Amino acid sequence: MKISIFGLGYVGCVSVGCLAKNGHEIIGVDVSEFKVDLINRGLPTIQEKDIDNIIREGYEKGSISATTCAEEAVHNTDLSIICVGTPPTANGHLNLSYIYKTAEQIGKALREKESFHTVVIRSTVMPGTNKKYGEIIEEFSGKKRGVGFSVVSNPEFLREGSAVHDYYHPAVTVIGGDHTGAMEKVASLYRCLDAPIEITDVKVAEIIKYINNSFHALKIAFSNEVGNICKALHIDPFKVMDLFCKDTRLNISPAYLKPGFAYGGSCLPKDLKGLVTLGHDNYLDTPVLAMIHSSNEQHQKKAFELVHSKGKKNICMVGLSFKEGTDDLRYSPYVELAETLIGKGYRVTIYDEYVCLSKLVGANKAYVNERLPHLSEHISNNLESAIADNEVVVISHRNFDAKTYRHLLKEKTAIIDLARIHDLEELPNYEGICW
Ligand SMILES: NC(=O)c1ccc[n+]([C@@H]2O[C@H](COP(=O)([O-])OP(=O)(O)OC[C@H]3O[C@@H](n4cnc5c(N)ncnc54)[C@H](O)[C@@H]3O)[C@@H](O)[C@H]2O)c1
């Protein structure tokens, strides 16, 4: 394929070399004459393992050239990959001016081009950039998105220092777009790699890189705080984290990585608090660990605000224990929600098939007696009438039987989902806590 690559920095230079090696004809574009000149002499613009060889080989084969003229590059290629920088502004936003400048340049060039052109945004950009990019091209080219051109989002995941290796060994290739032919063309560039190609929504493709990098940053900060605590206690943190990583069921796994409601129960809050206090006792600040609790509390408040926003007083809560299938009410975030609602004068009816008041014992009973002393007045044993008699239904547990109660729920002012019940999502009165 004939491909132009805008931006000859870390991402662009690696893409030039690797795509040329895979048999494509590449024209690099940069505003820097210095970088263009380097490529036109068969030299890389960056220092990276193996990049010298692949740029030189591509240049000697005649598959690599570069120019400062965007128009020339667009006219002589079918697809343009945008790899220009997206640095932060002083107030923390992204500076997308380089990105949008290339949209103007490509738009102007497309005025004089007959054939369909595919643009691929490889730079890291905020959700909504793809749409605006298309609007700018439409304005400058006079062509319609989807007819004369398409804009596809395809984030780059490589790391500097192992960029060429990472280019050839991605964990996954992500493609988001609204034009099947254009997305297929982009996918064909990566079929030679041993990695799944995931076609997804444009905005998902745009935000994923931020989510990945934020999680990587969180992992580093978390491990460093563990290191600090272990060091103070003369424990080997490498032994600890090596063991931590051996648990691929709950630790290094998809477990707990789904948006949902706040955590609770008798273990997570207690043990997190214990670790933060251990750090504190050793004169250590552990801001990442300490803020987890605040984040959880914020999320809990969000559920109350969601109920409050519906402007109704009669609330049915389906599920009270900290998770489905148990009667453990200790530190259940749903008990907290019920307590807040009752305290603020809402009429709350609670149904939980696993909670039987007469069978609660020990710490479980003591906890609920303290938080919800009049729980018996709120408990219903009939889910159908609990739903029918109230205006807002809050669903706490994933095992909710949506099919059976769907007809009743349709009539309610609002369904507030804290558990993600797929079967209710398309109802107009449905709202998820964070989706
Ligand atoms: N560096 C990485 O490890 C990495 C990894 C993945 C994704 N990314 C993302 O990829 C993007 C590029 O990063 P980078 O590190 O390669 O940036 P970079 O600063 O190394 O290179 C950007 C290049 O774009 C050029 N440029 C600016 N405006 C241009 C225009 N109108 N036309 C042509 N060229 C233009 C600049 O002169 C520069 O050479 C960023 O969004 C970055 O966040 C970077």
CSV table of C-alpha atoms and ligand atoms in Angstrom, one decimal:
chain,number,residue,atom,x,y,z
A,1,MET,CA,0.0,0.0,0.0
A,2,LYS,CA,1.1,3.6,-0.6
A,3,ILE,CA,1.2,5.3,2.8
A,4,SER,CA,2.1,8.8,4.0
A,5,ILE,CA,3.1,9.2,7.6
A,6,PHE,CA,2.7,12.7,9.2
A,7,GLY,CA,5.1,13.3,12.0
A,8,LEU,CA,8.6,11.8,12.0
A,9,GLY,CA,9.2,11.6,15.7
A,10,TYR,CA,9.3,8.4,17.9
A,11,VAL,CA,6.0,6.9,16.7
A,12,GLY,CA,6.3,8.2,13.1
A,13,CYS,CA,9.9,7.1,12.5
A,14,VAL,CA,9.2,3.6,13.8
A,15,SER,CA,6.0,3.3,11.7
A,16,VAL,CA,8.0,4.4,8.6
A,17,GLY,CA,10.6,1.7,9.1
A,18,CYS,CA,8.3,-1.1,10.2
A,19,LEU,CA,5.7,-0.6,7.5
A,20,ALA,CA,8.4,-0.3,4.8
A,21,LYS,CA,9.9,-3.6,6.1
A,22,ASN,CA,6.4,-5.1,5.8
A,23,GLY,CA,6.4,-4.3,2.0
A,24,HIS,CA,4.6,-0.9,1.9
A,25,GLU,CA,5.8,2.3,0.1
A,26,ILE,CA,6.2,5.1,2.6
A,27,ILE,CA,6.3,8.9,2.3
A,28,GLY,CA,7.2,10.5,5.6
A,29,VAL,CA,6.0,14.1,6.2
A,30,ASP,CA,7.3,16.5,8.8
A,31,VAL,CA,7.5,20.3,9.3
A,32,SER,CA,11.1,19.8,10.3
A,33,GLU,CA,13.4,19.9,7.3
A,34,PHE,CA,16.1,18.4,9.4
A,35,LYS,CA,14.1,15.2,10.0
A,36,VAL,CA,12.9,15.0,6.4
A,37,ASP,CA,16.5,15.3,5.3
A,38,LEU,CA,17.6,12.5,7.6
A,39,ILE,CA,15.0,10.1,6.2
A,40,ASN,CA,16.0,11.1,2.7
A,41,ARG,CA,19.5,10.0,3.5
A,42,GLY,CA,18.3,6.7,4.9
A,43,LEU,CA,18.9,7.7,8.5
A,44,PRO,CA,16.5,7.5,11.5
A,45,THR,CA,15.3,10.6,13.3
A,46,ILE,CA,15.5,8.9,16.7
A,47,GLN,CA,17.8,6.6,18.7
A,48,GLU,CA,16.1,3.1,19.1
A,49,LYS,CA,17.3,-0.4,18.9
A,50,ASP,CA,17.1,-1.8,15.3
A,51,ILE,CA,15.7,1.4,13.8
A,52,ASP,CA,18.9,2.3,11.9
A,53,ASN,CA,18.8,-1.0,10.0
A,54,ILE,CA,15.1,-1.0,9.1
A,55,ILE,CA,15.2,2.7,7.9
A,56,ARG,CA,18.4,2.0,5.9
A,57,GLU,CA,17.0,-1.2,4.3
A,58,GLY,CA,13.7,0.5,3.4
A,59,TYR,CA,15.6,3.5,1.9
A,60,GLU,CA,17.9,1.3,-0.1
A,61,LYS,CA,14.9,-0.7,-1.4
A,62,GLY,CA,13.4,2.6,-2.6
A,63,SER,CA,10.4,2.2,-0.2
A,64,ILE,CA,11.1,5.2,2.0
A,65,SER,CA,11.2,8.9,1.2
A,66,ALA,CA,10.2,12.1,3.0
A,67,THR,CA,8.9,15.6,2.3
A,68,THR,CA,7.7,18.7,4.0
A,69,CYS,CA,4.9,19.0,1.5
A,70,ALA,CA,1.7,17.5,2.8
A,71,GLU,CA,-0.1,17.9,-0.6
A,72,GLU,CA,2.5,15.9,-2.4
A,73,ALA,CA,2.3,13.1,0.2
A,74,VAL,CA,-1.5,12.9,0.1
A,75,HIS,CA,-1.6,12.9,-3.7
A,76,ASN,CA,0.8,10.1,-4.0
A,77,THR,CA,-0.6,7.8,-1.3
A,78,ASP,CA,-4.0,6.1,-0.4
A,79,LEU,CA,-3.7,6.3,3.3
A,80,SER,CA,-2.2,8.8,5.7
A,81,ILE,CA,-1.1,7.9,9.3
A,82,ILE,CA,-1.0,10.8,11.7
A,83,CYS,CA,1.8,10.6,14.3
A,84,VAL,CA,2.3,14.2,15.2
A,85,GLY,CA,2.8,15.3,18.8
A,86,THR,CA,0.0,15.9,21.3
A,87,PRO,CA,1.9,17.6,24.2
A,88,PRO,CA,0.2,18.9,27.3
A,89,THR,CA,-0.8,22.6,27.6
A,90,ALA,CA,0.2,24.6,30.7
A,91,ASN,CA,-3.2,23.9,32.3
A,92,GLY,CA,-3.0,20.1,31.7
A,93,HIS,CA,-5.2,19.9,28.6
A,94,LEU,CA,-3.8,18.3,25.4
A,95,ASN,CA,-2.5,20.6,22.7
A,96,LEU,CA,-4.3,19.2,19.7
A,97,SER,CA,-3.2,22.1,17.4
A,98,TYR,CA,-0.6,19.9,15.5
A,99,ILE,CA,-3.2,17.3,15.0
A,100,TYR,CA,-5.8,19.7,13.6
A,101,LYS,CA,-3.2,21.4,11.4
A,102,THR,CA,-2.7,18.1,9.6
A,103,ALA,CA,-6.5,17.9,9.1
A,104,GLU,CA,-6.4,21.3,7.4
A,105,GLN,CA,-3.4,20.2,5.3
A,106,ILE,CA,-5.0,16.9,4.3
A,107,GLY,CA,-8.3,18.7,3.6
A,108,LYS,CA,-6.7,21.2,1.2
A,109,ALA,CA,-4.8,18.4,-0.6
A,110,LEU,CA,-8.0,16.3,-1.0
A,111,ARG,CA,-9.6,19.2,-2.9
A,112,GLU,CA,-7.5,18.2,-5.9
A,113,LYS,CA,-7.6,14.4,-5.3
A,114,GLU,CA,-10.2,12.2,-7.0
A,115,SER,CA,-9.8,8.9,-5.2
A,116,PHE,CA,-10.9,8.0,-1.7
A,117,HIS,CA,-8.4,8.7,1.0
A,118,THR,CA,-8.1,7.0,4.4
A,119,VAL,CA,-6.7,9.0,7.4
A,120,VAL,CA,-5.6,7.1,10.5
A,121,ILE,CA,-5.1,8.9,13.8
A,122,ARG,CA,-2.2,7.1,15.5
A,123,SER,CA,-1.3,9.9,18.0
A,124,THR,CA,-2.8,9.8,21.5
A,125,VAL,CA,-5.9,12.0,21.3
A,126,MET,CA,-8.9,12.9,23.5
A,127,PRO,CA,-12.4,11.4,22.7
A,128,GLY,CA,-14.1,13.5,20.1
A,129,THR,CA,-10.9,14.3,18.1
A,130,ASN,CA,-11.8,11.9,15.3
A,131,LYS,CA,-15.1,13.6,14.7
A,132,LYS,CA,-13.7,17.1,14.8
A,133,TYR,CA,-10.8,15.9,12.5
A,134,GLY,CA,-13.4,14.8,9.9
A,135,GLU,CA,-15.3,18.1,10.2
A,136,ILE,CA,-12.0,20.0,9.4
A,137,ILE,CA,-11.3,17.8,6.4
A,138,GLU,CA,-14.8,18.3,5.2
A,139,GLU,CA,-14.5,22.1,5.5
A,140,PHE,CA,-11.1,22.3,3.7
A,141,SER,CA,-11.8,19.6,1.0
A,142,GLY,CA,-15.4,20.2,0.2
A,143,LYS,CA,-15.8,16.4,0.4
A,144,LYS,CA,-18.1,14.4,2.6
A,145,ARG,CA,-16.8,12.0,5.3
A,146,GLY,CA,-17.5,8.4,4.3
A,147,VAL,CA,-17.7,9.4,0.6
A,148,GLY,CA,-14.5,11.1,-0.2
A,149,PHE,CA,-12.5,10.2,2.8
A,150,SER,CA,-12.7,8.4,6.2
A,151,VAL,CA,-11.0,9.0,9.5
A,152,VAL,CA,-10.0,5.9,11.5
A,153,SER,CA,-8.6,5.8,15.1
A,154,ASN,CA,-5.8,3.4,15.7
A,155,PRO,CA,-3.8,4.2,18.9
A,156,GLU,CA,-0.1,3.3,19.2
A,157,PHE,CA,1.0,1.3,22.2
A,158,LEU,CA,4.7,1.1,21.8
A,159,ARG,CA,7.2,2.1,24.5
A,160,GLU,CA,10.4,4.1,23.8
A,161,GLY,CA,13.5,1.9,24.3
A,162,SER,CA,11.8,-1.2,22.8
A,163,ALA,CA,9.8,0.6,20.1
A,164,VAL,CA,10.6,-1.6,17.1
A,165,HIS,CA,10.0,-4.8,19.1
A,166,ASP,CA,6.8,-3.4,20.5
A,167,TYR,CA,5.6,-2.3,17.1
A,168,TYR,CA,5.9,-6.0,15.9
A,169,HIS,CA,4.5,-7.5,19.1
A,170,PRO,CA,1.5,-5.5,20.3
A,171,ALA,CA,-0.8,-7.1,22.8
A,172,VAL,CA,-3.7,-6.0,20.7
A,173,THR,CA,-4.4,-3.7,17.7
A,174,VAL,CA,-7.3,-1.4,18.3
A,175,ILE,CA,-9.3,0.1,15.4
A,176,GLY,CA,-12.3,2.5,15.7
A,177,GLY,CA,-14.1,4.0,12.8
A,178,ASP,CA,-17.4,4.5,10.9
A,179,HIS,CA,-16.4,3.2,7.4
A,180,THR,CA,-16.0,-0.6,7.0
A,181,GLY,CA,-13.8,-0.4,3.9
A,182,ALA,CA,-11.4,2.1,5.5
A,183,MET,CA,-11.2,0.0,8.8
A,184,GLU,CA,-10.5,-3.1,6.7
A,185,LYS,CA,-7.7,-1.3,4.9
A,186,VAL,CA,-6.2,-0.3,8.3
A,187,ALA,CA,-6.6,-3.8,9.7
A,188,SER,CA,-4.8,-5.2,6.6
A,189,LEU,CA,-1.6,-3.4,7.7
A,190,TYR,CA,-1.6,-5.4,10.9
A,191,ARG,CA,-2.7,-8.9,9.8
A,192,CYS,CA,1.0,-10.0,9.6
A,193,LEU,CA,1.4,-9.4,13.3
A,194,ASP,CA,0.6,-12.1,15.9
A,195,ALA,CA,-2.0,-10.0,17.8
A,196,PRO,CA,-5.8,-9.8,17.8
A,197,ILE,CA,-7.3,-6.9,15.9
A,198,GLU,CA,-10.2,-5.4,17.8
A,199,ILE,CA,-12.7,-3.3,15.9
A,200,THR,CA,-14.5,-1.0,18.3
A,201,ASP,CA,-16.3,2.4,18.7
A,202,VAL,CA,-14.3,5.4,17.7
A,203,LYS,CA,-14.4,6.9,21.2
A,204,VAL,CA,-13.4,3.7,22.8
A,205,ALA,CA,-10.4,3.6,20.5
A,206,GLU,CA,-9.6,7.2,21.4
A,207,ILE,CA,-9.8,6.8,25.2
A,208,ILE,CA,-8.1,3.4,25.6
A,209,LYS,CA,-4.6,4.7,25.5
A,210,TYR,CA,-5.3,7.1,28.4
A,211,ILE,CA,-6.8,4.3,30.4
A,212,ASN,CA,-3.8,2.0,29.7
A,213,ASN,CA,-1.2,4.6,30.6
A,214,SER,CA,-3.1,5.8,33.7
A,215,PHE,CA,-3.3,2.2,34.9
A,216,HIS,CA,0.4,1.7,34.2
A,217,ALA,CA,1.2,4.8,36.3
A,218,LEU,CA,-1.1,3.5,39.1
A,219,LYS,CA,0.7,0.1,39.1
A,220,ILE,CA,4.1,1.8,39.5
A,221,ALA,CA,2.9,4.1,42.3
A,222,PHE,CA,1.2,1.2,44.0
A,223,SER,CA,4.3,-1.0,43.9
A,224,ASN,CA,6.5,1.9,45.1
A,225,GLU,CA,4.2,2.4,48.2
A,226,VAL,CA,4.3,-1.4,48.9
A,227,GLY,CA,8.1,-1.1,48.6
A,228,ASN,CA,8.2,1.8,51.1
A,229,ILE,CA,6.1,-0.1,53.7
A,230,CYS,CA,8.1,-3.3,53.2
A,231,LYS,CA,11.4,-1.5,53.5
A,232,ALA,CA,10.3,0.1,56.8
A,233,LEU,CA,9.4,-3.4,58.2
A,234,HIS,CA,12.5,-5.1,56.8
A,235,ILE,CA,10.4,-7.2,54.5
A,236,ASP,CA,11.7,-8.0,50.9
A,237,PRO,CA,9.2,-6.1,48.6
A,238,PHE,CA,10.4,-8.1,45.6
A,239,LYS,CA,9.4,-11.4,47.3
A,240,VAL,CA,6.1,-9.8,48.1
A,241,MET,CA,5.4,-8.5,44.6
A,242,ASP,CA,6.6,-11.7,43.0
A,243,LEU,CA,4.1,-13.6,45.0
A,244,PHE,CA,1.5,-10.9,44.3
A,245,CYS,CA,1.9,-11.5,40.6
A,246,LYS,CA,1.6,-15.3,40.9
A,247,ASP,CA,-2.1,-14.8,41.7
A,248,THR,CA,-3.4,-14.6,38.2
A,249,ARG,CA,-7.0,-15.3,39.4
A,250,LEU,CA,-7.6,-12.2,41.5
A,251,ASN,CA,-4.5,-9.9,41.2
A,252,ILE,CA,-3.1,-10.0,37.7
A,253,SER,CA,-6.4,-10.8,36.0
A,254,PRO,CA,-9.7,-9.2,34.8
A,255,ALA,CA,-11.1,-9.7,38.3
A,256,TYR,CA,-12.3,-6.4,39.9
A,257,LEU,CA,-11.7,-4.5,36.6
A,258,LYS,CA,-15.3,-3.8,35.7
A,259,PRO,CA,-17.0,-0.5,36.5
A,260,GLY,CA,-19.7,-1.1,39.1
A,261,PHE,CA,-20.6,0.1,42.6
A,262,ALA,CA,-18.4,0.8,45.6
A,263,TYR,CA,-16.6,-2.1,47.4
A,264,GLY,CA,-17.5,-3.1,50.9
A,265,GLY,CA,-17.7,-6.2,53.0
A,266,SER,CA,-15.8,-7.4,56.0
A,267,CYS,CA,-12.4,-7.6,54.3
A,268,LEU,CA,-11.5,-5.0,51.7
A,269,PRO,CA,-12.2,-1.9,53.8
A,270,LYS,CA,-10.6,-3.4,56.9
A,271,ASP,CA,-7.4,-4.6,55.3
A,272,LEU,CA,-6.9,-1.5,53.2
A,273,LYS,CA,-7.2,0.6,56.3
A,274,GLY,CA,-4.9,-1.7,58.2
A,275,LEU,CA,-2.2,-1.3,55.5
A,276,VAL,CA,-2.5,2.5,55.4
A,277,THR,CA,-2.3,2.6,59.2
A,278,LEU,CA,0.8,0.4,59.1
A,279,GLY,CA,2.4,2.9,56.8
A,280,HIS,CA,1.3,5.8,59.0
A,281,ASP,CA,2.7,4.1,62.1
A,282,ASN,CA,6.1,3.9,60.3
A,283,TYR,CA,5.9,7.6,59.4
A,284,LEU,CA,5.2,6.8,55.8
A,285,ASP,CA,2.8,8.7,53.5
A,286,THR,CA,1.0,6.3,51.2
A,287,PRO,CA,-1.3,8.7,49.1
A,288,VAL,CA,-2.3,6.1,46.5
A,289,LEU,CA,-3.4,3.6,49.1
A,290,ALA,CA,-5.0,6.2,51.3
A,291,MET,CA,-7.0,7.8,48.6
A,292,ILE,CA,-8.7,4.5,47.5
A,293,HIS,CA,-11.1,4.8,50.4
A,294,SER,CA,-12.0,8.4,49.5
A,295,SER,CA,-12.6,7.3,45.9
A,296,ASN,CA,-14.9,4.6,47.2
A,297,GLU,CA,-16.8,7.0,49.4
A,298,GLN,CA,-17.2,9.4,46.4
A,299,HIS,CA,-18.7,6.6,44.4
A,300,GLN,CA,-21.1,5.8,47.2
A,301,LYS,CA,-22.3,9.4,47.4
A,302,LYS,CA,-22.9,9.2,43.6
A,303,ALA,CA,-25.5,6.5,44.2
A,304,PHE,CA,-27.4,8.7,46.6
A,305,GLU,CA,-27.2,11.7,44.3
A,306,LEU,CA,-28.6,9.6,41.4
A,307,VAL,CA,-31.6,8.6,43.5
A,308,HIS,CA,-32.0,12.2,44.7
A,309,SER,CA,-31.9,13.4,41.1
A,310,LYS,CA,-35.1,11.5,40.2
A,311,GLY,CA,-37.1,13.7,42.6
A,312,LYS,CA,-39.2,10.8,44.1
A,313,LYS,CA,-39.6,9.6,47.6
A,314,ASN,CA,-40.6,6.0,47.3
A,315,ILE,CA,-37.5,3.8,46.7
A,316,CYS,CA,-37.2,0.1,46.3
A,317,MET,CA,-33.7,-1.4,46.8
A,318,VAL,CA,-33.2,-4.9,45.4
A,319,GLY,CA,-30.2,-6.4,47.2
A,320,LEU,CA,-28.7,-5.3,50.6
A,321,SER,CA,-25.8,-7.6,51.4
A,322,PHE,CA,-22.3,-6.6,50.2
A,323,LYS,CA,-22.6,-9.0,47.3
A,324,GLU,CA,-25.1,-11.4,45.9
A,325,GLY,CA,-25.5,-14.9,47.3
A,326,THR,CA,-24.6,-14.0,50.9
A,327,ASP,CA,-26.4,-12.5,53.9
A,328,ASP,CA,-23.2,-10.6,55.0
A,329,LEU,CA,-24.3,-7.0,55.6
A,330,ARG,CA,-21.1,-5.9,57.3
A,331,TYR,CA,-19.7,-2.7,55.6
A,332,SER,CA,-22.1,-3.3,52.7
A,333,PRO,CA,-22.2,-0.2,50.6
A,334,TYR,CA,-25.9,-0.9,50.0
A,335,VAL,CA,-26.5,-0.7,53.8
A,336,GLU,CA,-24.8,2.7,53.8
A,337,LEU,CA,-27.0,3.8,50.8
A,338,ALA,CA,-30.2,2.6,52.6
A,339,GLU,CA,-29.0,4.4,55.8
A,340,THR,CA,-28.5,7.7,53.9
A,341,LEU,CA,-31.8,7.5,52.1
A,342,ILE,CA,-33.8,6.7,55.3
A,343,GLY,CA,-31.9,9.4,57.2
A,344,LYS,CA,-32.9,11.9,54.6
A,345,GLY,CA,-36.6,11.0,54.7
A,346,TYR,CA,-37.0,8.6,51.8
A,347,ARG,CA,-39.5,5.8,52.1
A,348,VAL,CA,-37.3,2.8,51.5
A,349,THR,CA,-38.4,-0.8,50.8
A,350,ILE,CA,-35.7,-3.4,50.7
A,351,TYR,CA,-35.8,-6.9,49.2
A,352,ASP,CA,-32.9,-9.3,49.5
A,353,GLU,CA,-33.6,-13.0,49.0
A,354,TYR,CA,-30.6,-14.0,51.1
A,355,VAL,CA,-31.1,-11.8,54.1
A,356,CYS,CA,-33.4,-13.2,56.8
A,357,LEU,CA,-33.5,-10.9,59.8
A,358,SER,CA,-34.2,-13.7,62.3
A,359,LYS,CA,-31.2,-15.6,61.1
A,360,LEU,CA,-28.6,-12.8,61.4
A,361,VAL,CA,-26.1,-13.4,64.2
A,362,GLY,CA,-22.9,-12.1,65.7
A,363,ALA,CA,-21.0,-9.2,64.2
A,364,ASN,CA,-23.3,-9.2,61.2
A,365,LYS,CA,-26.4,-8.6,63.4
A,366,ALA,CA,-24.6,-6.1,65.5
A,367,TYR,CA,-23.5,-4.1,62.4
A,368,VAL,CA,-26.9,-3.9,60.9
A,369,ASN,CA,-28.6,-3.1,64.3
A,370,GLU,CA,-26.3,-0.1,64.6
A,371,ARG,CA,-26.7,1.2,61.0
A,372,LEU,CA,-30.3,0.2,60.3
A,373,PRO,CA,-32.0,-0.3,63.7
A,374,HIS,CA,-35.5,-0.3,62.1
A,375,LEU,CA,-34.5,-2.6,59.2
A,376,SER,CA,-37.5,-4.9,59.8
A,377,GLU,CA,-39.9,-2.0,58.9
A,378,HIS,CA,-38.2,-1.7,55.5
A,379,ILE,CA,-37.8,-5.3,54.6
A,380,SER,CA,-40.2,-6.9,52.1
A,381,ASN,CA,-40.5,-10.6,51.2
A,382,ASN,CA,-42.3,-9.9,48.0
A,383,LEU,CA,-40.2,-8.5,45.2
A,384,GLU,CA,-43.1,-8.1,42.8
A,385,SER,CA,-45.1,-5.8,45.2
A,386,ALA,CA,-41.9,-4.1,46.3
A,387,ILE,CA,-41.2,-3.0,42.8
A,388,ALA,CA,-44.9,-2.3,42.0
A,389,ASP,CA,-45.4,0.0,45.0
A,390,ASN,CA,-42.4,2.2,44.5
A,391,GLU,CA,-41.4,4.9,42.0
A,392,VAL,CA,-37.6,4.3,41.8
A,393,VAL,CA,-36.0,0.9,41.8
A,394,VAL,CA,-32.3,0.5,42.8
A,395,ILE,CA,-30.7,-2.8,41.7
A,396,SER,CA,-27.7,-3.8,43.7
A,397,HIS,CA,-27.0,-7.4,42.7
A,398,ARG,CA,-26.0,-9.0,39.4
A,399,ASN,CA,-28.3,-12.0,39.8
A,400,PHE,CA,-31.4,-9.8,39.5
A,401,ASP,CA,-34.0,-11.6,37.3
A,402,ALA,CA,-34.5,-8.9,34.8
A,403,LYS,CA,-36.7,-10.9,32.4
A,404,THR,CA,-39.4,-11.7,35.1
A,405,TYR,CA,-39.7,-8.1,36.4
A,406,ARG,CA,-39.1,-6.1,33.2
A,407,HIS,CA,-42.8,-5.4,32.5
A,408,LEU,CA,-43.1,-3.8,36.0
A,409,LEU,CA,-39.8,-1.9,35.8
A,410,LYS,CA,-40.8,-0.3,32.5
A,411,GLU,CA,-43.5,1.6,34.3
A,412,LYS,CA,-41.3,3.0,37.0
A,413,THR,CA,-40.0,6.6,37.1
A,414,ALA,CA,-36.4,5.3,37.2
A,415,ILE,CA,-34.3,2.1,37.3
A,416,ILE,CA,-31.0,2.8,38.9
A,417,ASP,CA,-28.5,0.0,38.2
A,418,LEU,CA,-25.5,-0.5,40.5
A,419,ALA,CA,-24.8,-3.9,39.1
A,420,ARG,CA,-25.0,-3.7,35.3
A,421,ILE,CA,-28.1,-5.7,34.3
A,422,HIS,CA,-27.6,-5.9,30.5
A,423,ASP,CA,-31.3,-6.9,29.8
A,424,LEU,CA,-32.6,-3.5,31.1
A,425,GLU,CA,-30.1,-1.2,29.5
A,426,GLU,CA,-32.2,-0.2,26.6
A,427,LEU,CA,-35.3,0.9,28.7
A,428,PRO,CA,-35.7,4.7,28.6
A,429,ASN,CA,-36.0,5.0,32.4
A,430,TYR,CA,-32.7,3.1,33.0
A,431,GLU,CA,-29.6,4.6,34.3
A,432,GLY,CA,-26.3,2.9,35.3
A,433,ILE,CA,-24.2,4.3,38.2
A,434,CYS,CA,-21.1,4.9,36.0
A,435,TRP,CA,-22.2,3.7,32.5
B,1,LIG,N1,6.7,8.4,22.2
B,1,LIG,C1,6.0,7.3,22.6
B,1,LIG,O1,6.5,6.4,23.2
B,1,LIG,C2,4.6,7.2,22.2
B,1,LIG,C3,3.9,5.9,22.3
B,1,LIG,C4,2.6,5.8,21.9
B,1,LIG,C5,1.9,6.9,21.5
B,1,LIG,N2,2.5,8.1,21.4
B,1,LIG,C6,1.8,9.3,21.0
B,1,LIG,O2,2.1,9.5,19.6
B,1,LIG,C7,2.1,10.8,19.2
B,1,LIG,C8,3.5,11.2,18.7
B,1,LIG,O3,4.4,11.0,19.7
B,1,LIG,P1,6.0,11.1,19.4
B,1,LIG,O4,6.7,10.8,20.7
B,1,LIG,O5,6.3,10.4,18.2
B,1,LIG,O6,6.1,12.7,19.1
B,1,LIG,P2,7.4,13.5,18.6
B,1,LIG,O7,7.3,14.8,19.3
B,1,LIG,O8,8.6,12.7,18.8
B,1,LIG,O9,7.1,13.7,17.1
B,1,LIG,C9,6.1,14.5,16.5
B,1,LIG,C10,6.6,15.0,15.2
B,1,LIG,O10,5.4,15.6,14.5
B,1,LIG,C11,6.0,16.6,13.7
B,1,LIG,N3,4.9,17.6,13.3
B,1,LIG,C12,4.2,18.5,14.0
B,1,LIG,N4,3.3,19.1,13.2
B,1,LIG,C13,3.3,18.5,12.0
B,1,LIG,C14,2.6,18.6,10.8
B,1,LIG,N5,1.7,19.5,10.7
B,1,LIG,N6,2.9,17.9,9.8
B,1,LIG,C15,3.9,16.9,9.9
B,1,LIG,N7,4.6,16.7,11.0
B,1,LIG,C16,4.4,17.5,12.1
B,1,LIG,C17,7.0,17.3,14.7
B,1,LIG,O11,7.9,18.1,13.9
B,1,LIG,C18,7.7,16.0,15.2
B,1,LIG,O12,8.7,15.6,14.4
B,1,LIG,C19,1.7,11.6,20.5
B,1,LIG,O13,0.3,11.8,20.5
B,1,LIG,C20,2.1,10.6,21.6
B,1,LIG,O14,1.4,10.8,22.8
B,1,LIG,C21,3.9,8.3,21.8
